Coordinates of C-alpha atoms and ligand atoms in Angstrom, one line a residue:
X1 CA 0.0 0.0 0.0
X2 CA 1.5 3.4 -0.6
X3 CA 0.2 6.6 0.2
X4 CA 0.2 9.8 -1.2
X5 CA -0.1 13.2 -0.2
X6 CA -3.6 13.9 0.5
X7 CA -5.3 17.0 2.4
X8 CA -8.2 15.0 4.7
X9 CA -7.1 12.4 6.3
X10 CA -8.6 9.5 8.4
X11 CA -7.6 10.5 11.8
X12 CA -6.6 7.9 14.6
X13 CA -9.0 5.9 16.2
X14 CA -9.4 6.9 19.8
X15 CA -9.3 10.7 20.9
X16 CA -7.3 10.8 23.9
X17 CA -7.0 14.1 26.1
X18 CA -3.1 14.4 25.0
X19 CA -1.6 16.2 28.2
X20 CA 1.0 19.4 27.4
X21 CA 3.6 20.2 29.6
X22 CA 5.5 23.4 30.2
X23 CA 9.2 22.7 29.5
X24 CA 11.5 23.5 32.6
X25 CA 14.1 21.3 33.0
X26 CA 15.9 20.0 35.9
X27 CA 19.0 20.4 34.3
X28 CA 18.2 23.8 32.7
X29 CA 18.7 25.6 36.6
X30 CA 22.2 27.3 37.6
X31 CA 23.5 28.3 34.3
X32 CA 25.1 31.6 34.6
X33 CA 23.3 34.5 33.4
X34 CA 26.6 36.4 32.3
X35 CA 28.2 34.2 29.9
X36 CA 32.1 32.9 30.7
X37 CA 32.0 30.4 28.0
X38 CA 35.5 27.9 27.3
X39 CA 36.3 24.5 27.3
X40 CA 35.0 23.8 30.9
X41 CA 31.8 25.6 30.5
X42 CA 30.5 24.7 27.3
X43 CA 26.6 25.4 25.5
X44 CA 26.4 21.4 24.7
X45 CA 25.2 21.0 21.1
X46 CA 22.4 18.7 22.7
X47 CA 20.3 18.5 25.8
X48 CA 17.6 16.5 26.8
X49 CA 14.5 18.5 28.7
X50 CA 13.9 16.3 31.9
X51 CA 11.5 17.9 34.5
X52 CA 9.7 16.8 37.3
X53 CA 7.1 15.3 35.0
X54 CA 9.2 12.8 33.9
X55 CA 10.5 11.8 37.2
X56 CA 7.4 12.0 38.9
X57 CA 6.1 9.6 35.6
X58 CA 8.8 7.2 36.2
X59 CA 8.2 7.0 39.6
X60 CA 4.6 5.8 39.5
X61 CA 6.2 3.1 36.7
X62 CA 8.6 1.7 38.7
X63 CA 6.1 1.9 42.0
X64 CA 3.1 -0.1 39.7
X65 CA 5.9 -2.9 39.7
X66 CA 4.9 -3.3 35.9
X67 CA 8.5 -2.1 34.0
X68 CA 7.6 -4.0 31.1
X69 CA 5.6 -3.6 28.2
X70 CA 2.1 -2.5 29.5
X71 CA -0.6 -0.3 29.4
X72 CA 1.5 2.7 29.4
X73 CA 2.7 1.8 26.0
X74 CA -0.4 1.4 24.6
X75 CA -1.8 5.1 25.8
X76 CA 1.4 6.2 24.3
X77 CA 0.7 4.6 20.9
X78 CA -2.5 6.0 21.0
X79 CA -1.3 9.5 22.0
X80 CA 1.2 9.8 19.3
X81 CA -0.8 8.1 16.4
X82 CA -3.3 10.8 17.8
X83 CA -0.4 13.1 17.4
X84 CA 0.5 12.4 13.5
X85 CA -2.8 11.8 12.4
X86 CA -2.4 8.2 11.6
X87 CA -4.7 5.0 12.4
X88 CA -1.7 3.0 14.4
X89 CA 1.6 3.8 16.0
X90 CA 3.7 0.8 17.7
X91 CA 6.3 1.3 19.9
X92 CA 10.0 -0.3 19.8
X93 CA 12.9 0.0 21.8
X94 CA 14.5 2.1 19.1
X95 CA 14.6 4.0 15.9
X96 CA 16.7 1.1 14.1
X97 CA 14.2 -1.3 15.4
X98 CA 11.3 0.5 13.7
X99 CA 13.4 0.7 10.6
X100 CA 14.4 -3.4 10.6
X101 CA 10.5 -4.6 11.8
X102 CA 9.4 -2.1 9.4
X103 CA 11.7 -3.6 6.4
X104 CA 11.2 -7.2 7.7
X105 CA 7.1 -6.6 7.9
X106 CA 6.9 -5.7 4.6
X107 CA 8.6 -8.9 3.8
X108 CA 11.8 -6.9 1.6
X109 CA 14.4 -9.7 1.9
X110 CA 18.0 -11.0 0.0
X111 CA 17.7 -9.7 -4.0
X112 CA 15.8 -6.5 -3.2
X113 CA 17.2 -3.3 -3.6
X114 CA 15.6 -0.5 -1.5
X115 CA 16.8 3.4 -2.4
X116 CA 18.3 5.6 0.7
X117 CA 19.9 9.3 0.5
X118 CA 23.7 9.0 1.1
X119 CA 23.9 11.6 3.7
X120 CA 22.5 10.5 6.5
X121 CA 23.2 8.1 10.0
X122 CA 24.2 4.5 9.3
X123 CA 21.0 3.1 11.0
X124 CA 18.7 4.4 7.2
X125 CA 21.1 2.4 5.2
X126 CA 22.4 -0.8 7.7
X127 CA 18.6 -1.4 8.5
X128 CA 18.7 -2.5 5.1
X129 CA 21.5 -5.2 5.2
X130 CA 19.9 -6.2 8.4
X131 CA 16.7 -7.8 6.1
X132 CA 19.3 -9.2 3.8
X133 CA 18.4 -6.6 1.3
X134 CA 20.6 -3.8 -0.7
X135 CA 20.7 0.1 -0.2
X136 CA 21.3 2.0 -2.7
X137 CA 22.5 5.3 -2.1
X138 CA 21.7 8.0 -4.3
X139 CA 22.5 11.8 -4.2
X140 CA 21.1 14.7 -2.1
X141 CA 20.0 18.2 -2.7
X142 CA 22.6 20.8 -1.3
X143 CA 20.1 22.9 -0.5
X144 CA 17.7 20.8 1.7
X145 CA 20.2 18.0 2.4
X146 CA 17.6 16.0 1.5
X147 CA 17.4 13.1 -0.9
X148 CA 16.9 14.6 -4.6
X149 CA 13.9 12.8 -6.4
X150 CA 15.5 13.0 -9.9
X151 CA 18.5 10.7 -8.3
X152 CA 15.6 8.3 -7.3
X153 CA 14.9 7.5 -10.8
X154 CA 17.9 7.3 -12.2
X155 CA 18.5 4.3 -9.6
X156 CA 15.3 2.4 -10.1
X157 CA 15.9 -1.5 -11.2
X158 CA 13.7 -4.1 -11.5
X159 CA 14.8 -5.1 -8.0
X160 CA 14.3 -2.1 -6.4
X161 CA 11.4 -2.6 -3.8
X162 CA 11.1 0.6 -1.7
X163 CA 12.8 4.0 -0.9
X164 CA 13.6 5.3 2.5
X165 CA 13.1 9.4 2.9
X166 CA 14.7 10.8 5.7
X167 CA 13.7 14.3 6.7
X168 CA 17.0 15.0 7.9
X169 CA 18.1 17.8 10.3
X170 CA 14.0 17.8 11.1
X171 CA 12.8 19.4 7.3
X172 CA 11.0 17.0 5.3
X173 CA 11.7 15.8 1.9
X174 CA 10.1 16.5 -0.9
X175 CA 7.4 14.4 -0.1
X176 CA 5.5 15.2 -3.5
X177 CA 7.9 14.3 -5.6
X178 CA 8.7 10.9 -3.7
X179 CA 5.4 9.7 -2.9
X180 CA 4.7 9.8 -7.1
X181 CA 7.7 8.4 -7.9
X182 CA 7.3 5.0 -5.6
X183 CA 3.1 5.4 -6.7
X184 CA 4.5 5.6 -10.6
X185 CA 7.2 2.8 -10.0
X186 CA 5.0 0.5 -7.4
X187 CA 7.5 1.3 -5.0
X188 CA 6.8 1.3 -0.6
X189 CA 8.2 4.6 0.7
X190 CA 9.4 4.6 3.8
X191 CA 10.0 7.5 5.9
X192 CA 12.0 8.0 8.7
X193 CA 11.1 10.7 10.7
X194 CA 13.7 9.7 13.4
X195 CA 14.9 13.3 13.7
X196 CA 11.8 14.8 12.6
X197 CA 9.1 15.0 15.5
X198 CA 6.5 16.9 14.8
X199 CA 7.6 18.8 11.7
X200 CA 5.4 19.1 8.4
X201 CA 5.2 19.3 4.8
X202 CA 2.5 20.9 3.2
X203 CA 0.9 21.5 6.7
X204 CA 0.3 17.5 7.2
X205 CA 2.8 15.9 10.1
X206 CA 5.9 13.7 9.1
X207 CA 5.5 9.7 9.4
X208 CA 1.5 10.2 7.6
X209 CA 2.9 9.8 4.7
X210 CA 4.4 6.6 3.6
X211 CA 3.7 3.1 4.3
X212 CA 5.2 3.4 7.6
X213 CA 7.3 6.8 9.1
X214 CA 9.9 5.8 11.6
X215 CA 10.5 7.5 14.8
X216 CA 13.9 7.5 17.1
X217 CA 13.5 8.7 20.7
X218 CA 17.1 8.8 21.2
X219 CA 18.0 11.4 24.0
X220 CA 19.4 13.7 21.9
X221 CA 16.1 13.6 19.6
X222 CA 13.3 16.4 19.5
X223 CA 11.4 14.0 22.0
X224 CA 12.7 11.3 24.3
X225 CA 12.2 8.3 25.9
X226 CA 15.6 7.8 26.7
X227 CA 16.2 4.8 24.2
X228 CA 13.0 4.1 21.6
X229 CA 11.1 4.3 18.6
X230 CA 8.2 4.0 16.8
X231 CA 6.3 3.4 13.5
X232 CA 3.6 5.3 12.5
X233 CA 0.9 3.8 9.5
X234 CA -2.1 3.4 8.6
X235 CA -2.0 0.0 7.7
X236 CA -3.7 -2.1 10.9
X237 CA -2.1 -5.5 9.2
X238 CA 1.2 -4.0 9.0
X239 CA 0.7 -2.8 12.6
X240 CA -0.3 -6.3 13.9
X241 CA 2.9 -7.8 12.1
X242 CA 5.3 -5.2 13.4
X243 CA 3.5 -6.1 16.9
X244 CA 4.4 -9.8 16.5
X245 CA 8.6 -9.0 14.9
X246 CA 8.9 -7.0 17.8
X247 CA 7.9 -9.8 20.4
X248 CA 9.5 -12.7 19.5
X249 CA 6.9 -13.4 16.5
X250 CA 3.9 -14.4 18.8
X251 CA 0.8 -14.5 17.6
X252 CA -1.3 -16.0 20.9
X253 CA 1.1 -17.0 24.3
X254 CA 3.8 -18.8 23.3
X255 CA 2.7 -19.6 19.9
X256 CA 5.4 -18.2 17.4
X257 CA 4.8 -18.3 14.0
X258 CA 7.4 -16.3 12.3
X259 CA 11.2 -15.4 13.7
X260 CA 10.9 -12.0 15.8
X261 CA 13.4 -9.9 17.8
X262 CA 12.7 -8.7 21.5
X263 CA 12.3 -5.4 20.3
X264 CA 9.6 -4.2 23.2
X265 CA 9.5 -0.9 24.5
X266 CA 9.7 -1.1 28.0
X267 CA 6.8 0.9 30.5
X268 CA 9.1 3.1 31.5
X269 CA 10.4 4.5 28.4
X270 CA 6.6 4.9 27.4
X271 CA 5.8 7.0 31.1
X272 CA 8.7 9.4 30.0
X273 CA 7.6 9.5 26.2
X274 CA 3.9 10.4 27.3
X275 CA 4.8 13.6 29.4
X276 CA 7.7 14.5 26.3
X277 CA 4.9 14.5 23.7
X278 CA 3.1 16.6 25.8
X279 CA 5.9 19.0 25.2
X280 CA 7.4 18.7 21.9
X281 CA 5.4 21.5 20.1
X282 CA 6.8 23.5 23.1
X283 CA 10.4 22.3 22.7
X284 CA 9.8 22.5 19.1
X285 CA 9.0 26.3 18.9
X286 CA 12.1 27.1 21.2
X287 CA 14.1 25.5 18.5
X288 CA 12.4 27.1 15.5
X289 CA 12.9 30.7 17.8
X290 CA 16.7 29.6 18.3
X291 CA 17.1 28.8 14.9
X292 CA 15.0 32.4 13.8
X293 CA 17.8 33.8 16.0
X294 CA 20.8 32.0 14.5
X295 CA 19.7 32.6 10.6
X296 CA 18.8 36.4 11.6
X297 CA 22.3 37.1 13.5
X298 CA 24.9 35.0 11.9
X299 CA 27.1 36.5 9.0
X300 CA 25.7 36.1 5.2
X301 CA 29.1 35.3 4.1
X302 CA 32.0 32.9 4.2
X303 CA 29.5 30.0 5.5
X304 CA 25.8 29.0 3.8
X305 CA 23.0 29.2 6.2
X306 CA 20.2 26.6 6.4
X307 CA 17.3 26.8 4.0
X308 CA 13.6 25.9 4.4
X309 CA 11.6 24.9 1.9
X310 CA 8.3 26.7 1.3
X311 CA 6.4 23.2 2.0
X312 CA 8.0 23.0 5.0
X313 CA 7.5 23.2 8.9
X314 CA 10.8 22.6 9.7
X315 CA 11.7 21.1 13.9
X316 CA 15.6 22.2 14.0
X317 CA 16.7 18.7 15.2
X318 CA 20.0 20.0 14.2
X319 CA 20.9 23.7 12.7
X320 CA 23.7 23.3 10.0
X321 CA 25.6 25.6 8.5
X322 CA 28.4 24.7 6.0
X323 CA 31.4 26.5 6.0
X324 CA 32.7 28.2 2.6
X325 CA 35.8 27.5 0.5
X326 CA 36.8 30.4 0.7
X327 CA 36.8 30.7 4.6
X328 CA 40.1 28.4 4.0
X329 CA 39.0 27.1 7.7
X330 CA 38.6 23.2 7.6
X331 CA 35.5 21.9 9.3
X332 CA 38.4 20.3 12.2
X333 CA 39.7 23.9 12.6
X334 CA 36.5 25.6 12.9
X335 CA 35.1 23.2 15.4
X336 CA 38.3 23.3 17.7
X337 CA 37.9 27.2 17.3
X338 CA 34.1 27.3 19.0
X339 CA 34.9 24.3 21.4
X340 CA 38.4 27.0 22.9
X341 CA 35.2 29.5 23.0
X342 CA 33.0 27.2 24.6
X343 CA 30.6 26.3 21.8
X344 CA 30.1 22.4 21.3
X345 CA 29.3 21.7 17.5
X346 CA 29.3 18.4 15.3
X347 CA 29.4 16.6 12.1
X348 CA 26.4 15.2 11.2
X349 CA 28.0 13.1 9.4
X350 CA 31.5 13.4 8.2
X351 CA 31.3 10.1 6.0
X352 CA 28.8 9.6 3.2
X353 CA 27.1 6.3 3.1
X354 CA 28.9 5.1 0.3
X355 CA 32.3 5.9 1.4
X356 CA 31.3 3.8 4.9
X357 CA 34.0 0.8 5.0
X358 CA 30.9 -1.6 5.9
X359 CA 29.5 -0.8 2.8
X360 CA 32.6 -0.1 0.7
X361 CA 32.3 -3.5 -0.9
X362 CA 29.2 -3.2 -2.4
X363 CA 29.2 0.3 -4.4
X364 CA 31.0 -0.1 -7.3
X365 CA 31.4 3.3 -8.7
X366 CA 28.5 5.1 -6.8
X367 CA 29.0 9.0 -7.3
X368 CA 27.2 11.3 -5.0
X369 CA 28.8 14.7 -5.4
X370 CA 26.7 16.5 -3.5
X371 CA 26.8 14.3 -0.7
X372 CA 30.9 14.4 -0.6
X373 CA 30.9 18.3 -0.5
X374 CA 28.7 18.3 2.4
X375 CA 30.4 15.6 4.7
X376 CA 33.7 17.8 4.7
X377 CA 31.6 21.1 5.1
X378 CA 28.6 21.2 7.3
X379 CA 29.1 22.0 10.5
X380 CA 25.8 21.9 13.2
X381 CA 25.4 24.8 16.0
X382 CA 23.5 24.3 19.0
X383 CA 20.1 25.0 18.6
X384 CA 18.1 23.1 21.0
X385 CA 15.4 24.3 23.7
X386 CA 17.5 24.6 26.5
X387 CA 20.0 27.2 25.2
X388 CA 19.1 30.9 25.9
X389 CA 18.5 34.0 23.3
X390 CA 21.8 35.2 25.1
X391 CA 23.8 32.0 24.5
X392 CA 22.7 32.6 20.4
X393 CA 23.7 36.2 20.5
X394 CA 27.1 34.8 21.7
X395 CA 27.5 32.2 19.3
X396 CA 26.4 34.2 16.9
X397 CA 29.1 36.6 18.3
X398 CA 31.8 34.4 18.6
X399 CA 31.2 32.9 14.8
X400 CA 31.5 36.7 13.2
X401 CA 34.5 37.0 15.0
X402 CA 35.9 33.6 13.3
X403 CA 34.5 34.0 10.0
Ligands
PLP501 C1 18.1 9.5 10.5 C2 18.1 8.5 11.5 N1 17.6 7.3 11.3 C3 17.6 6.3 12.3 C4 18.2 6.5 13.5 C5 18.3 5.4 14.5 O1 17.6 5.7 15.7 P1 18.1 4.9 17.1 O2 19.4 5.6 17.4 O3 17.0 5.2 18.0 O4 18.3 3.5 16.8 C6 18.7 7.8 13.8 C7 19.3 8.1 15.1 O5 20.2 8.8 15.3 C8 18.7 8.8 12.8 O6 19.2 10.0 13.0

């Protein structure tokens, strides 16, 4: 089943009373108001939000005695199908799990080829080989980062089965342009939303799209649950068969009738992910105000600032800029030069798929330009919820004075 892009859509099935939360953090108290930034006092280039909601939810977990899978999995299914609009959501102990189970329910095996951007993290592409199946990496746009749909085709073989979109740095893909290629070419798409909570394109939420979206809750995600994930569709069979990979392939008590994985979410994770959904169009905003900040007050020149595409409603998971030729500052100099000023930044991700020695073997002659410009130029800034309006001005300060 694939979907496309559609403007009413069948909602999920149960309307639960979705709790918000206001976002203080237990961590957030104590930071200084007067910056005296270096390398012991860094802005961290991630930071989960853990209040007392959290805690107090984990508590009544862990006092219930019931740390497994339980009911407060199943509210937070609900809550976050609820959230994306989508029939069914099942939870997983991670974003790589959602992206194997996901692969494995739609039965895409050994011989299959399924299409991935090349810039992205390993999990996209090594979810793939996990099934048995081939990934085939194909180039990005360099003004998005995401995958370009005019690469897709030129990829296509009668083996190819599927294509994975990842809305990378939290902006979607072009989901248009994707969801007719895989219609035209009887294609699934997958996407993976992992670092995408919340955003949209064309006003409709990320993982409503495809056969399946797939969620990470890694801590240093838009929403946590410490370790997790989950897939969104709107597909109940698919659902029910992701429900059996995940627990050992059980259909009834200790009847098994395919090979699973223990993939459960545990209680636990799901008490933390309820009271974090709650909050992530809060903690979302904070980044899309940080970012405002960032693209407002940082120079025009020597380094390209991130663009947003006019379909999109874009969550910051990460705000990259990439730094210039001409700067003549590598990406190794320009990092060591924030971290003496205090300012933590990263590579997401220094080595394009197809370069990765685990897959080195396997792409004979693969070309992705675009993707090998970025890896040895982007650079990511803090941008998350926790860091201050002042704690932009200064990196935006301390980034005019190095470019
Ligand atoms: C794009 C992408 N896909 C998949 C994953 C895998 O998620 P997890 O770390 O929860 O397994 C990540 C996590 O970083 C990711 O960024």
């Amino acid at each position: 089943m694939i979907s496309v892009p559609r403007g009413v859509r069948r909602r999920g099935e149960s309307r639960l009373p979705r709790r918000t939360y206001s976002i203080r953090s237990v961590h957030g108290a104590g930071k200084p108001d007067v910056p005296g930034y270096g390398a012991d006092h860094m802005i961290p280039i991630a930071q989960p939000i853990i209040g007392q909601e959290e805690i107090n939810a984990v508590q009544e977990v862990i006092t219930s005695g019931m740390l497994a899978r339980g009911s407060y999995v199943d509210q937070f299914e609900q809550e976050f199908a609820q959230y994306c609009g989508t029939k069914c959501a099942v939870a997983m102990n991670s974003g790589t799990a959602a992206l194997h189970s996901t692969l494995y329910a739609l039965g895409i095996a050994q011989g299959d080829e399924v299409i991935v951007p090349d810039f992205t993290f390993i999990a996209t592409a090594s979810s793939v080989r996990m099934v048995g199946a081939t990934p085939v990496f194909v180039d990005i746009n360099e003004k998005s980062y995401n995958i370009q749909p005019e690469a897709i085709l030129e990829h296509i073989t009668p083996k190819t089965r599927a294509v994975i979109g990842v809305h990378l740095y939290g902006q979607p893909f072009d989901v248009r342009a994707v969801s007719e290629i895989c219609e035209d070419h009887g294609l699934v798409l997958i996407e993976d939303c992992a670092q995408a909570h919340g955003a949209r394109y064309e006003g409709r939420k990320v993982g409503s799209f495809g056969t399946a979206g797939c969620f990470s809750f890694y801590p240093t995600k838009n929403m946590t649950t410490s370790e997790g994930g989950m897939v969104t569709t709107d597909d109940p069979h698919l659902a029910m068969k992701l429900r059996k990979i995940i627990d050992h392939g059980q259909d009834i008590k200790y009847r098994h009738d395919l090979i699973g994985f223990n993939f459960r979410m545990t209680n636990i994770e799901a008490a933390i992910g309820r009271v974090q959904l709650g909050k992530l169009d809060a903690m979302n905003e904070r980044r899309q105000k940080n970012a405002a900040y960032l693209q407002q007050h940082l120079p025009a020149s020597g380094i390209v600032l991130p663009y947003c595409t006019p379909q999109s409603h874009h969550v910051y998971h990460q705000f990259v800029i990439r730094l210039e030729e001409k700067l003549g500052v590598s990406q190794d100099d320009f990092m060591r030069m924030m971290h003496e000023r205090g300012i933590q930044t990263a590579i997401h991700y220094p080595i394009p798929l197809h370069k990765q020695p685990v897959f080195a073997h396997a792409v004979n002659g693969t070309r992705c330009p675009v993707s090998e410009t970025c890896a040895c130029s982007v650079l990511s800034l803090p941008v998350h919820p926790s860091i201050s309006e002042q704690e932009c001005r200064y990196i935006c300060t301390q980034i005019s004075e190095v470019v």
